[in-house]
């Protein structure tokens, strides 16, 4: 992922997007020549600093979030597998305690990183929208520059959504397996019912800032939103371009 950032930064200096920004600053009528010479380096500094800083922050958060999600998914499925092959004479209390500990981990992860996940997904979708907008309206020829950004933002979105949705599905599967324990071990039916009702009744799922429960369908919803707003902007741009021609 750092390689994508390096490609994005290097390709910016050879892209027409960078040339457009430079020409705008050079030909600006709102500043003196000295000020323009000073500010002409600002876009280049920002084009290096912003991707590097965002890469350091986003890669760290996304990597940690994805690792915890996939590890929780693995442990939830292990619990489900153990319950599926549980004999009637085995003690299931350690399994219930392991499930309770895992749900506490999921709750803590959602409490501390749900806002970070929301920011990463929202900023990545905004980046995808900007990139596709730039491909259509600004400079179609800068394929490498926009392709690196497109892949970068897509990876961030998929890492958050796919890992969190996998953990949510595994948590639900383990919860259903826990609920089936009293029926699997009728000998301790009432004792298990008491334990499960007192400790395992909470609905646990990873969310985006406590607003939206993360599911794989969110990717399709996000793509649909991007396409809808993209078509709207394309229509508006075509209308604006056609008005001067009609006036002539």
Short mmCIF file of C-alpha atoms in Angstrom, two decimals, residues 92-100 178-182 188-202:
data_model
loop_
_atom_site.label_atom_id
_atom_site.label_comp_id
_atom_site.label_asym_id
_atom_site.label_seq_id
_atom_site.Cartn_x
_atom_site.Cartn_y
_atom_site.Cartn_z
CA UNK A 92 -19.59 -26.15 27.99
CA UNK A 93 -19.07 -23.43 30.60
CA UNK A 94 -15.52 -22.59 29.34
CA UNK A 95 -16.94 -22.20 25.84
CA UNK A 96 -19.58 -19.78 27.10
CA UNK A 97 -16.95 -17.79 28.99
CA UNK A 98 -14.77 -17.65 25.87
CA UNK A 99 -17.75 -16.36 23.89
CA UNK A 100 -18.45 -13.69 26.52
CA UNK A 178 -24.45 -20.79 22.04
CA UNK A 179 -28.25 -20.57 22.05
CA UNK A 180 -28.43 -24.19 20.89
CA UNK A 181 -26.45 -25.49 23.89
CA UNK A 182 -29.46 -26.19 26.18
CA UNK A 188 -28.14 -29.12 32.22
CA UNK A 189 -30.92 -27.39 30.32
CA UNK A 190 -32.09 -24.98 33.03
CA UNK A 191 -28.56 -24.17 34.26
CA UNK A 192 -27.46 -23.33 30.72
CA UNK A 193 -30.58 -21.27 30.12
CA UNK A 194 -29.79 -19.16 33.19
CA UNK A 195 -26.16 -18.61 32.15
CA UNK A 196 -27.04 -17.79 28.55
CA UNK A 197 -29.84 -15.40 29.45
CA UNK A 198 -27.66 -13.58 31.97
CA UNK A 199 -24.44 -13.30 29.93
CA UNK A 200 -25.07 -13.95 26.23
CA UNK A 201 -28.16 -11.94 25.30
CA UNK A 202 -26.40 -8.81 24.03
#
